[in-house]
Structure formats: structure tokens, C-alpha cells
Short mmCIF file of C-alpha atoms in Angstrom, two decimals:
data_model
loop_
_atom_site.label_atom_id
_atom_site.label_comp_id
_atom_site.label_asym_id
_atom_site.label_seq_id
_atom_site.Cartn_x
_atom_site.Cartn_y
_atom_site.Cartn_z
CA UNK V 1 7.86 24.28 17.78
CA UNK V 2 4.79 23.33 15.74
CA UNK V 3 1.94 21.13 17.69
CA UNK V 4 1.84 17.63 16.98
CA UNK V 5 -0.26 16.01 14.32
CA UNK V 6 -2.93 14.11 15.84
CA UNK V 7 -2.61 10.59 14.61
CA UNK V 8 -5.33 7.75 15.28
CA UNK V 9 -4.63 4.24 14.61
CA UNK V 10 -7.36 2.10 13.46
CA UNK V 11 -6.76 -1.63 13.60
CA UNK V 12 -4.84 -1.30 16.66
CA UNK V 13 -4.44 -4.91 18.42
CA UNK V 14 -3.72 -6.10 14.49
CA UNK V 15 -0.20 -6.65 13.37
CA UNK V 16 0.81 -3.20 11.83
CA UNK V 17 -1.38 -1.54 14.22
CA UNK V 18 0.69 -2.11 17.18
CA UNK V 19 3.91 -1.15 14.76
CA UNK V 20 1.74 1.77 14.04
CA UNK V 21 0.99 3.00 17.52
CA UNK V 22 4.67 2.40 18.57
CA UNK V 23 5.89 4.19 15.56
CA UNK V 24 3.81 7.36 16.34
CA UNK V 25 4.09 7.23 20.29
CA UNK V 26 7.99 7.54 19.80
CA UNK V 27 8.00 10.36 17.57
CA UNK V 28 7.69 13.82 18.65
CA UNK V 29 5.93 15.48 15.38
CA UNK V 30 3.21 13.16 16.76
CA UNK V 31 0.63 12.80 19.23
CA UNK V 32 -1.43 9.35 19.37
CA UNK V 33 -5.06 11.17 20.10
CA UNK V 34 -6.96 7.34 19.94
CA UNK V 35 -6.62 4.21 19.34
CA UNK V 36 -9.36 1.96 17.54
CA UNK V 37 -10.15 -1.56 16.56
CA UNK V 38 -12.82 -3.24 14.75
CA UNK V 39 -16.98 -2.57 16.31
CA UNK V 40 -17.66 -3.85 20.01
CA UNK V 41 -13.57 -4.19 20.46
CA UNK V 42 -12.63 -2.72 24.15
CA UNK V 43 -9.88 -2.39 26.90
CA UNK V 44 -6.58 -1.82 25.99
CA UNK V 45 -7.59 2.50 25.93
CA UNK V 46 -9.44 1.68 23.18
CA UNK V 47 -12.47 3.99 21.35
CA UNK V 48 -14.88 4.27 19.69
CA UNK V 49 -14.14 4.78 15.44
CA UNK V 50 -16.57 7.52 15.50
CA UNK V 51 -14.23 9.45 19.04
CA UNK V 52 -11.25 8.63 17.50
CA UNK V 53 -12.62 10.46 14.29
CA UNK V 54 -13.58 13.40 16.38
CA UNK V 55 -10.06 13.35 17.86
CA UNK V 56 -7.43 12.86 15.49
CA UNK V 57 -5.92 15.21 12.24
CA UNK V 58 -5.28 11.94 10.36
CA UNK V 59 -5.80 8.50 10.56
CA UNK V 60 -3.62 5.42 9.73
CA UNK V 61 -5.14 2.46 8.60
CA UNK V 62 -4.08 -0.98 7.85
CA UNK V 63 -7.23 -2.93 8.25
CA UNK V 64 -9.22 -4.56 6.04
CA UNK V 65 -10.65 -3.24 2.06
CA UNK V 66 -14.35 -3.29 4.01
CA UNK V 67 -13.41 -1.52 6.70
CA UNK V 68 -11.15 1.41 5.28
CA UNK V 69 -13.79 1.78 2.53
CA UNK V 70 -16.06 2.67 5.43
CA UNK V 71 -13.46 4.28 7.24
CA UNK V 72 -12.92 6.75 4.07
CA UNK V 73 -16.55 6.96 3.88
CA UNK V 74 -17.09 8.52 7.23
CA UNK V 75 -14.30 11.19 7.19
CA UNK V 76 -15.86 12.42 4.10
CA UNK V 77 -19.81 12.79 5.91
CA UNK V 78 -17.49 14.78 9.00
CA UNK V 79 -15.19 16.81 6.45
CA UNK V 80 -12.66 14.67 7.82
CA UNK V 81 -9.92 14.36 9.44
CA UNK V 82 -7.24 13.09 6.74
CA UNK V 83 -6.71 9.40 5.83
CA UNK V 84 -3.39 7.19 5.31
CA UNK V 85 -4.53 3.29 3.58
CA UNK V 86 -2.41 0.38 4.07
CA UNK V 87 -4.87 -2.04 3.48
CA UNK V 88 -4.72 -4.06 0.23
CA UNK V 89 -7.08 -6.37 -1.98
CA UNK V 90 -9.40 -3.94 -2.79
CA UNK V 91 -13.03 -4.78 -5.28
CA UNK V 92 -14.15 -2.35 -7.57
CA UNK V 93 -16.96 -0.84 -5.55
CA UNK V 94 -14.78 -0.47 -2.35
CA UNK V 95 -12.24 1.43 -4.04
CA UNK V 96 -15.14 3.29 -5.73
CA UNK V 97 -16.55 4.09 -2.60
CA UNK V 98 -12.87 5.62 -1.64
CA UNK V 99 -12.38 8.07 -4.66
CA UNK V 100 -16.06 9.03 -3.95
CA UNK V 101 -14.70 9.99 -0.23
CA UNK V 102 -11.72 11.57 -1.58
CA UNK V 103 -13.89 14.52 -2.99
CA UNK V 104 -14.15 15.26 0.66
CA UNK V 105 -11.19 15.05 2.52
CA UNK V 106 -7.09 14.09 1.36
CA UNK V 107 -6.69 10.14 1.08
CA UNK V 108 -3.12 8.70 0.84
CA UNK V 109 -3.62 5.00 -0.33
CA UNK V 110 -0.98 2.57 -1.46
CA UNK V 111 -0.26 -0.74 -1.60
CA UNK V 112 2.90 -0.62 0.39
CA UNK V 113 4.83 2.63 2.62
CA UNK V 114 8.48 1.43 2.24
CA UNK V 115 10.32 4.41 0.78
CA UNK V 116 12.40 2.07 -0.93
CA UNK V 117 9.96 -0.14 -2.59
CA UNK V 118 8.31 3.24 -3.75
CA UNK V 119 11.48 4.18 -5.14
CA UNK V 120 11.69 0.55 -6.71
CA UNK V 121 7.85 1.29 -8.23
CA UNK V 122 9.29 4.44 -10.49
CA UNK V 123 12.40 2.42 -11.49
CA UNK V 124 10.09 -0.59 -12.84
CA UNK V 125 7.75 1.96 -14.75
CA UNK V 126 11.30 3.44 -16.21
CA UNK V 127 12.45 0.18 -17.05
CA UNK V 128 9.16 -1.22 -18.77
CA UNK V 129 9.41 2.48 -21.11
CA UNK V 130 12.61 1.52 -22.39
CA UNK V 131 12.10 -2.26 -22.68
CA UNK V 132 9.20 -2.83 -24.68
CA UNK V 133 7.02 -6.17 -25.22
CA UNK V 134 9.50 -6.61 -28.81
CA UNK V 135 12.36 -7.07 -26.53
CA UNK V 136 11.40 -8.28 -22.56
CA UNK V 137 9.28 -10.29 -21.08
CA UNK V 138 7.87 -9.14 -17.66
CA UNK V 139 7.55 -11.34 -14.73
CA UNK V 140 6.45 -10.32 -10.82
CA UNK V 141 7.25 -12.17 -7.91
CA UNK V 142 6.44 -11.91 -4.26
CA UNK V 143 6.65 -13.92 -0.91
CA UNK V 144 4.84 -13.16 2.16
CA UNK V 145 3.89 -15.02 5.38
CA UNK V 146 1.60 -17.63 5.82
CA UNK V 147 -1.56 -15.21 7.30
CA UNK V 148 -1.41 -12.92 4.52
CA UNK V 149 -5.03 -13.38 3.06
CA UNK V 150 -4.94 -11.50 -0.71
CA UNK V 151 -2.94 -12.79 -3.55
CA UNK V 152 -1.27 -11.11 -5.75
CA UNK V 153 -0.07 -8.49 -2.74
CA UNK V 154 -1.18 -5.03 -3.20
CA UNK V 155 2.90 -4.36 -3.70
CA UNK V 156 2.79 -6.92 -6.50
CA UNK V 157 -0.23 -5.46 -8.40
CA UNK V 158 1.27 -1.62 -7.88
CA UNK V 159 4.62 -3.03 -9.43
CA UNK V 160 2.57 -4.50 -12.20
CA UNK V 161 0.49 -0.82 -12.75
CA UNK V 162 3.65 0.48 -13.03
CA UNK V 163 4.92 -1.84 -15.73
CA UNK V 164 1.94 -1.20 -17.42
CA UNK V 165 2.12 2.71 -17.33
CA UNK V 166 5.81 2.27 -18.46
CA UNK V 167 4.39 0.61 -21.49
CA UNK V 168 1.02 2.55 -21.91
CA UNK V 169 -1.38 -0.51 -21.68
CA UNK V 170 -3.72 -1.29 -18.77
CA UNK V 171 -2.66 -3.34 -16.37
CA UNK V 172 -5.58 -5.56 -16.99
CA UNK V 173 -5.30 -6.22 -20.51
CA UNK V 174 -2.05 -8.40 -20.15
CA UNK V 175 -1.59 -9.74 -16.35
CA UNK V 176 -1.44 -13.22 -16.22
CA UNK V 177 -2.40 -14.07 -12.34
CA UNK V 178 -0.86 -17.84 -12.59
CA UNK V 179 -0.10 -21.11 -14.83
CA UNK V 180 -1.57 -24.14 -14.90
CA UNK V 181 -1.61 -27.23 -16.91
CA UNK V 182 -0.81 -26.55 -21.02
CA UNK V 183 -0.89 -22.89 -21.37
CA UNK V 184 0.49 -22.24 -24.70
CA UNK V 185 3.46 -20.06 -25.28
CA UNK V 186 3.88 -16.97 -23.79
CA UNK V 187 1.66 -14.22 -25.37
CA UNK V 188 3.83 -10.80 -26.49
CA UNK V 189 3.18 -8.07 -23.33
CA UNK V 190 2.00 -10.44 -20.97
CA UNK V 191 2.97 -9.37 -17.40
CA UNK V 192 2.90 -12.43 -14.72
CA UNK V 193 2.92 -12.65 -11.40
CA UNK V 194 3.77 -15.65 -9.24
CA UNK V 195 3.21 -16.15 -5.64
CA UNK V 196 4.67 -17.99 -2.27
CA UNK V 197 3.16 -18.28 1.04
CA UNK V 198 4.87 -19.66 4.39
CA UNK V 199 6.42 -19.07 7.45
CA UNK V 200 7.43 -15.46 8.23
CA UNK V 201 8.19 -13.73 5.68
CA UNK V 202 7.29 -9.90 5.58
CA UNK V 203 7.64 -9.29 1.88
CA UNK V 204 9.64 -10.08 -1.05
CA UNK V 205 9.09 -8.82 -4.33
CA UNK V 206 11.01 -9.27 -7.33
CA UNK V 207 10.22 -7.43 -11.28
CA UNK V 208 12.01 -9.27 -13.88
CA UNK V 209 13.06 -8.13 -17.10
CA UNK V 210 13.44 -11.46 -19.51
CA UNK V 211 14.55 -10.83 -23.10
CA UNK V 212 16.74 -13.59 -25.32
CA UNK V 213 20.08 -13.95 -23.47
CA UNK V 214 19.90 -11.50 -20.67
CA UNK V 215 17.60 -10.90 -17.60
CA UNK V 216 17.20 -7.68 -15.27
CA UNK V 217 15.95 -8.28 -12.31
CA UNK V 218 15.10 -5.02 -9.42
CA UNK V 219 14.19 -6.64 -6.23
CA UNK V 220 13.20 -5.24 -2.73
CA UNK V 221 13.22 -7.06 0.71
CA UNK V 222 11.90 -6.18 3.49
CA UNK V 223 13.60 -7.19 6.83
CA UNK V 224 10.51 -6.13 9.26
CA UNK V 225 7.70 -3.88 9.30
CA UNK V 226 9.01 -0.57 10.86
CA UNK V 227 9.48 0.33 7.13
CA UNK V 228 6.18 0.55 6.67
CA UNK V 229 5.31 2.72 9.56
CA UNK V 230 8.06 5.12 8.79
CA UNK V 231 6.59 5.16 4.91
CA UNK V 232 3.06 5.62 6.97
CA UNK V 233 4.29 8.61 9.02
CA UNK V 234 5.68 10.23 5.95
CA UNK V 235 2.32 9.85 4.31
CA UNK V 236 0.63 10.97 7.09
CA UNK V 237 2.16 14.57 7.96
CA UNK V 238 2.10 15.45 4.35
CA UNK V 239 -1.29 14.69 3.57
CA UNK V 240 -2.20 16.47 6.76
CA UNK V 241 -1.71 20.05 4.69
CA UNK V 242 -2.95 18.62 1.13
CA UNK V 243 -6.18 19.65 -0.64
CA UNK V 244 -8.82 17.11 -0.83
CA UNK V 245 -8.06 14.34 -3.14
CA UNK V 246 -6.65 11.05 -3.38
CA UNK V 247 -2.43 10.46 -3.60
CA UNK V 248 -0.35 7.57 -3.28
CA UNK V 249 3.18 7.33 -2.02
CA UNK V 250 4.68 8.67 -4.97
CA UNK V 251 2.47 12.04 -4.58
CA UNK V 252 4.46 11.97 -1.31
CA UNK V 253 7.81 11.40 -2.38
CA UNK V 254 7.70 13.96 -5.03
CA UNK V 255 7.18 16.70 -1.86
#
């Protein structure tokens, strides 16, 4: 039997850090070598970030765009170990500061580990090739809970790339973030994404398809978060043997 992957969970007290360190501490291609939270954090068999770098084969983290920037940042000055990003609402200069780390060591980063929403991702890319701005309009919509702090989700935005790809445009050329007020008619290829907050939710997002007399919608739900840290895993123990770089869950699905 092959030893166990070392995993470390950064963010560990947060939300999908727990799931996280559950997740890994019930499954036996895994071994949780640390646990970490943000600087100054302690009890709980907490470490330091820099031990739990020294310890682990790959990390999972679903923090915060500051903090896995500088996560990514110091696996690539110790030549690693691996890293698996959950954490969404990136800037340009944070995810710059990622792809400059990925030189170094193998980064998995995505906007969301389902399997199924993944799978969702390369049907919406299919579906915006074959209906073009001429025939569909393209709407995105998500829900999350209240505490969720970036809008739209990382999900939402990775289902609008994928749109885009389908159709060959950039993304930014033709996303419409929200309405307000007298907008005008709807320009040809805009994509649009609307947004609801509240209560509980753990994520809802819907791609519509909107052309004169029909509508396709694809739409994934998702019932709690041990999706995610089963999407995470997978991530993890394939990017564990990959050559430097940086993948997304798709590069993983395609294994």
C-alpha cells in the first residue's frame, strides 16, 4: 500500500477548513501532517504556516485571495510542497503573484471543486460554441449565503470564462456585472450575471441560454459542502505527481 499524501489545511477554524480537515482525517490515501490558521492563531493543534509547509506534500486552501497569494508565494521560495486554491475574488496582481509561484511548484486553483459543477463548466463552454450571440442570449445566476463576501462567486465568473471560450471572446469584453436604472436594450454577446445573498444557502448557479421562443437553462445545486472537499481531495492527490505549473479542475478531470 502506497504512504499517505501529506495534506495540510490552511484556514482551519474557517468554514471549509473544518470540512477540509474532516474530509482528509477520514480518508486513508491521507494523512493530516498540520493544521494552520491565519498569523498569531493558536490551540486547537494548530502551527505555524511556515511547519506546516515543512510538513505536508500538499496544501489545501480555502482562505482568503491575500493569503493564498502569499501562501503560493512561499511554496515556490521552499520548492514547495504542492498547492490546492479554493479561495475566490482574486485582483490582478494576486493572481499574478500565483502564476509567478506556479513556475515553482504545481498549483491547482479553481473557483469551485464540485465534480459536478466542473462537469457543468465544459457543458456551458459546449453550449455557448453552438449557440452563438446571432441566436442566444447568455445570462448567469448564483445564490449563496449571507457571509459570502465576493460577488459575482468565483463559480459564476468560471461559468462566464467558459461561455466566453465557447464563443472565442474574452470574458471581459461582454460581462455585464448588474442593471440599474435605464440601461438600453440588450447589447448582441453580452453575458450577465445576477446575484442573491441570504440565509444559508451554499451555492446555486444557473447558465441560461435565451434566444426568441425558447430558453436552455443547465443548473447545479449544491446541497452542502462535502462536495467541495471531495473535488479538493481529487485535486490534491493528482497534483501531488504533476510538473510544476498551474491547472484547474478540469486539468484534473481529464486524468
Amino acid at each position: 500500500m502506497p504512504k499517505p499524501l501529506k495534506i495540510a489545511i490552511a484556514g482551519a477554524l474557517g468554514r471549509m477548513g473544518r470540512q477540509m480537515v474532516e474530509a482528509v482525517a477520514a480518508d486513508p490515501r491521507l494523512e493530516l501532517a498540520a493544521r494552520f490558521h491565519r498569523l498569531g492563531a493558536t490551540g486547537e493543534g494548530l502551527v505555524e504556516r511556515d511547519e506546516a509547509l515543512a510538513l505536508a506534500d500538499v496544501i489545501i486552501d480555502f482562505t482568503t485571495p491575500a493569503a493564498s497569494a502569499d501562501f503560493a508565494e512561499a511554496c515556490a521560495v521552499r520548492g514547495g510542497p504542492a498547492l490546492v486554491i479554493g479561495s475566490t475574488g482574486f485582483d490582478p496582481a494576486e493572481l499574478a503573484a500565483i502564476a509567478a509561484a506556479a513556475k515553482t511548484v504545481a498549483i491547482v486553483r479553481s473557483g469551485n471543486y464540485s465534480l459536478g459543477l466542473n462537469v457543468l463548466t465544459g457543458l456551458v463552454e459546449q453550449a455557448a460554441r453552438a449557440l452563438g450571440p446571432d441566436h442566444c442570449d447568455i445570462e448567469i445566476f448564483e445564490a449563496h449565503h449571507r457571509a459570502k463576501v465576493d460577488a459575482p462567486s468565483g463559480t459564476a465568473l468560471m461559468l462566464g470564462e467558459a461561455a466566453a471560450q465557447g464563443r472565442g471572446i474574452a470574458l471581459g469584453d461582454v460581462a455585464r456585472r448588474g442593471r440599474d436604472g435605464v440601461t438600453g436594450p440588450r447589447p448582441p454577446g453580452e453575458i450577465g450575471f445576477a446575484v442573491m445573498r441570504g440565509g444559508s444557502i451554499v451555492g446555486e448557479h444557473s447558465v441560461s441560454f435565451l434566444a426568441d421562443g425558447e430558453v436552455l437553462t443547465l443548473w447545479h445545486s449544491a446541497g452542502d459542502r462535502s462536495m467541495f472537499a471531495r473535488g479538493a481531495i481529487a485535486a490534491a492527490l493528482w497534483v501531488a505527481g504533476q510538473p510544476t505549473g498551474e491547472y484547474d479542475m478540469r486539468d484534473v478531470l481529464r486524468r
